[in-house]
Structure formats: structure tokens, C-alpha cells
Amino acid sequence: MEKISLEIIIPVYNEGNNIIKLFESFNKSIKTEFRVLICYDNDDDDVFMFTDKFKEFPFQILCVKNPGQGPCSAIKEGLYFGNSDCVIVYPADDFLNFDIIDKMYLAFKQKNDIVVASRFIQGGSMKGCPLIKSILVRLASTTLYFFSSIPVKDASNGFRLFSRRLLNTVTVESKIGFAYSLELLAKCNRLKFKIAEIPAQWEERSEGSSRFKVFKWLPEYLKWYFYGLCTTWLKKGPQDVKKKI
């Protein structure tokens, strides 16, 4: 596979109605050389109704089969599928943040191993979020910012950039939901790798249904939440980070 600077991972579950519109926006907005990895669960996903149109775009688009089921397994497969210098996990229904992809890559070039697309710093926003989900994500992010050494105000957003160096250093242990994102953030911080944060916009999707399962996924998030706290309060260091096998 040809070496490339950036891969954009898009986990899909019947996102065919969004995918071409998304690619059109990528083509207009992103200047960095990139490749798209569509990570899917099922061979009958409706995204395959549109594959004939993929060749109309100047960037490479590859479909990557999830060996399991669910977003965590699909994204993990995408993270280790390619050979790019860094990867961005991008939601298939996000039509607000094309203009920050180049900014995220620039921050990576400035030696950051994670670049967080943040809803909770100046210039960022979160709109239309269900009340319980909003309370949980804001509470987790705020307390980690003030009571741990994690240097960002949005710890829970799954939309972010990860360096290949980080991915090759740690094992992604999470198995459900989008907990991989908090896990990698907490491990990156424990390794003392650099982390940057830039503002991003977020709105609850108006079409289709969200795959975010608050209570089902909460125990996995809490595991990495306390991992982040332990880095500060129990003085856990780089030697405590599980290495990739």
C-alpha cells in the first residue's frame, strides 16, 4: 500500500445517504494529501450502493471490513489497517468540521501525538445533545481537566487525530463504543506525549439514529476515566503503559 500522510477513518452503519455528500465536502475543503478508510460491519451496508461514484474523487477510498460488530471494533481495524503517519476518526454524519482537518494535521506536524477536536473550548460548541449524555460528557471532561494531568477540556469526543507513533506504542484494549478515544488520550498523557486541542462544532444528528449507548458503554468509559486520574494521583508513568504486542 502506498505510504500517505493522513488517513481518515469513517465508521459507517448504513450511512449511504451521507457518504457522497461527505466526500464532496472533503474534496472542496481538505488540502492535505489523504486516503479514506470506510470501516463497515456488514456486506449489505447501504454504503455499497454508492461505490461506483467513489472513482469520481481524486483521493483513494478503501472499504475495510470490521472483523466483529460495532463501532469500536470497526475503528480499531481502521486504526491499524494502513501505514499513514497519522489517522483521523471522522463521523459519517459530521458536516460541520471539514475546515479543521488541515488544522489538525498541522498540529500533528508540530509534534503532537493526539489532536483533540474540542467542543468545550472557545470557538467550539455542542448543540442539541440529549440531557443525560450532555451532563455525563461535560462532567467527565471537566473533572479530568481539573483533577488530572490530561491537558484538554474535551476528553470524550471520538473525533480526533492519532499519530502512528502512539498507535504503535500502545495496545487499544477497549471493546465497546467509542471508549478507544478516551483510552488513547489517557495513555498518551501517561506516556507524556504531546496533546493539542482545537475548537470543533457538534450537533445531534437530525437524520437516522445515533449509535451512542450511554448506559451500556459507561463502565468502559469509567475504566479509562480512572486510568487518567491514576496517572496524576498515583504517579503512574510511562513504564505503566501496556505495550502493543
C-alpha positions in Angstrom: 0.0 0.0 0.0 1.3 3.4 -0.9 2.6 5.5 2.0 0.5 8.5 2.7 0.5 11.3 5.3 -3.1 11.1 6.6 -5.9 8.5 6.7 -9.4 9.5 7.5 -11.3 6.6 9.2 -15.1 6.8 8.7 -17.1 4.1 10.7 -20.4 3.5 8.9 -23.6 1.7 9.5 -26.0 2.4 6.6 -24.6 5.9 6.0 -25.1 5.7 2.3 -27.2 8.9 2.2 -24.4 10.8 3.8 -21.3 9.4 2.2 -21.1 11.1 -1.2 -22.1 14.5 0.3 -19.3 13.9 2.8 -16.7 13.1 0.1 -17.7 16.2 -1.9 -17.1 18.4 1.1 -13.7 16.7 1.8 -12.7 17.3 -1.8 -13.5 21.0 -1.6 -12.1 21.6 1.9 -9.1 19.4 2.6 -5.7 20.4 1.2 -3.6 17.8 2.9 -3.0 14.5 1.0 -5.2 11.9 2.5 -6.8 8.5 2.0 -10.3 7.5 3.3 -10.9 4.2 5.1 -14.6 3.3 5.3 -15.0 0.8 8.1 -18.2 -1.2 7.9 -19.8 -4.1 9.7 -22.0 -5.9 7.2 -21.6 -6.7 3.5 -25.1 -5.4 2.8 -24.5 -2.0 4.2 -26.1 0.6 2.0 -22.8 2.5 1.6 -22.1 -0.1 -1.2 -24.9 1.3 -3.3 -22.6 4.3 -3.9 -19.2 2.7 -4.6 -19.4 3.3 -8.3 -19.2 7.1 -7.5 -16.1 6.7 -5.4 -13.9 6.8 -8.5 -15.1 10.4 -9.2 -13.0 11.7 -6.3 -9.2 12.3 -6.6 -8.4 10.7 -3.2 -8.2 7.0 -2.6 -11.2 5.3 -0.9 -10.9 1.9 0.6 -13.5 -0.3 2.3 -12.3 -2.1 5.4 -14.4 -4.9 6.9 -15.0 -5.0 10.6 -13.9 -8.4 11.9 -16.5 -8.1 14.6 -19.5 -5.8 15.2 -19.9 -2.3 16.4 -18.1 1.0 16.2 -15.2 0.2 18.5 -14.1 -3.0 16.6 -14.6 -1.2 13.2 -12.5 1.8 14.2 -9.7 -0.4 15.7 -9.5 -2.3 12.4 -9.1 1.0 10.6 -6.5 2.4 13.0 -4.1 -0.5 12.2 -5.1 -1.1 8.6 -3.0 1.5 6.9 0.5 2.9 7.1 -0.1 6.7 7.3 1.8 9.0 9.6 -1.5 9.8 11.4 -5.2 9.0 11.3 -8.3 11.0 12.0 -11.5 9.2 13.1 -14.3 11.3 11.5 -18.1 10.8 12.0 -20.0 9.9 8.8 -22.8 12.4 9.8 -20.5 15.4 10.5 -21.0 18.2 8.0 -19.6 21.0 10.2 -15.9 20.3 10.6 -14.3 19.8 7.2 -12.3 23.1 7.6 -10.4 21.8 10.7 -8.9 18.7 9.1 -5.9 20.6 7.7 -5.6 22.4 11.1 -5.5 19.1 12.9 -2.8 17.8 10.5 -0.8 21.0 11.0 -1.0 20.5 14.8 0.3 16.9 14.3 3.2 18.2 12.3 4.0 20.3 15.3 4.9 17.1 17.2 1.5 16.4 18.8 0.5 12.7 19.0 -3.1 13.5 19.6 -5.1 16.4 18.3 -8.5 16.7 20.0 -11.4 18.3 18.2 -12.9 20.1 21.2 -16.4 21.1 21.8 -15.6 22.8 25.1 -13.0 25.4 24.3 -13.5 28.9 22.9 -14.8 28.6 19.3 -16.2 25.1 19.9 -19.9 24.1 20.5 -22.2 21.3 21.3 -25.8 21.7 20.3 -28.9 19.5 20.6 -27.3 16.9 22.8 -29.7 14.8 25.0 -29.6 16.0 28.6 -28.1 12.9 30.2 -25.5 12.5 27.6 -24.6 16.2 27.8 -24.2 16.0 31.6 -22.0 12.9 31.5 -19.6 14.1 28.8 -19.3 17.5 30.3 -18.8 16.2 33.8 -16.2 13.7 32.7 -14.3 16.2 30.6 -14.4 18.9 33.2 -13.3 16.8 36.1 -10.5 15.2 34.1 -9.2 18.6 33.1 -9.2 20.0 36.6 -8.3 16.8 38.6 -5.8 15.0 36.3 -2.9 16.0 34.1 -4.8 15.5 30.9 -4.4 18.9 29.3 -7.6 19.2 27.2 -11.2 20.2 28.1 -12.9 17.7 25.8 -11.8 14.2 26.8 -14.7 12.2 25.4 -15.1 13.2 21.8 -14.4 10.3 19.4 -13.4 12.8 16.6 -9.7 13.3 16.9 -6.3 12.7 15.3 -3.9 10.0 16.5 -0.2 9.6 15.5 1.2 6.4 14.1 3.8 6.6 16.8 1.2 6.4 19.5 -0.7 3.6 17.8 2.5 1.6 17.5 3.4 2.2 21.1 0.2 1.1 22.9 -2.4 -1.6 22.7 -6.0 -0.5 22.2 -7.9 -2.6 24.8 -11.4 -1.1 24.5 -14.0 -3.3 23.1 -17.2 -1.3 23.0 -18.5 2.1 22.0 -16.1 4.9 21.4 -14.1 4.3 24.6 -10.9 3.8 22.5 -10.7 7.5 22.2 -10.6 8.2 25.9 -8.3 5.2 26.3 -5.8 6.5 23.8 -6.0 10.0 25.3 -5.3 8.7 28.8 -2.4 6.5 27.6 -0.9 9.3 25.5 -0.9 11.5 28.6 0.7 8.8 30.7 3.4 8.4 28.1 4.0 12.2 28.3 3.4 12.5 24.6 2.2 15.9 23.4 -1.5 16.6 23.0 -3.2 19.6 21.3 -6.7 20.8 21.2 -8.6 22.9 18.6 -12.2 24.0 18.5 -14.8 21.9 16.8 -18.6 22.0 16.3 -21.0 19.3 17.3 -24.8 18.9 16.7 -27.1 16.0 17.4 -27.8 14.2 14.1 -31.1 15.2 12.6 -31.4 12.1 10.3 -31.0 8.4 11.2 -30.3 7.3 14.8 -27.3 7.7 17.0 -25.3 4.6 17.9 -24.2 6.2 21.2 -25.4 3.9 24.1 -24.8 5.9 27.3 -25.5 3.4 30.0 -24.3 0.3 28.1 -20.9 1.9 27.4 -20.5 3.8 30.7 -18.4 1.1 32.6 -15.8 1.1 29.8 -15.6 4.9 29.8 -15.2 4.8 33.6 -12.3 2.4 33.4 -10.3 4.9 31.3 -11.6 7.9 33.3 -10.0 6.4 36.4 -6.9 5.4 34.5 -6.5 9.1 33.6 -6.9 10.1 37.3 -4.4 7.5 38.4 -1.7 9.0 36.2 -1.9 12.1 38.4 -2.8 10.8 41.8 -0.9 7.5 41.9 2.0 8.9 40.0 1.7 6.3 37.2 4.3 6.9 34.5 5.2 5.7 31.0 6.5 2.4 32.3 2.9 1.5 33.4 1.5 1.8 29.9 0.7 -1.6 28.3 2.9 -2.0 25.2 1.5 -3.1 21.9 2.1 -6.9 21.4 
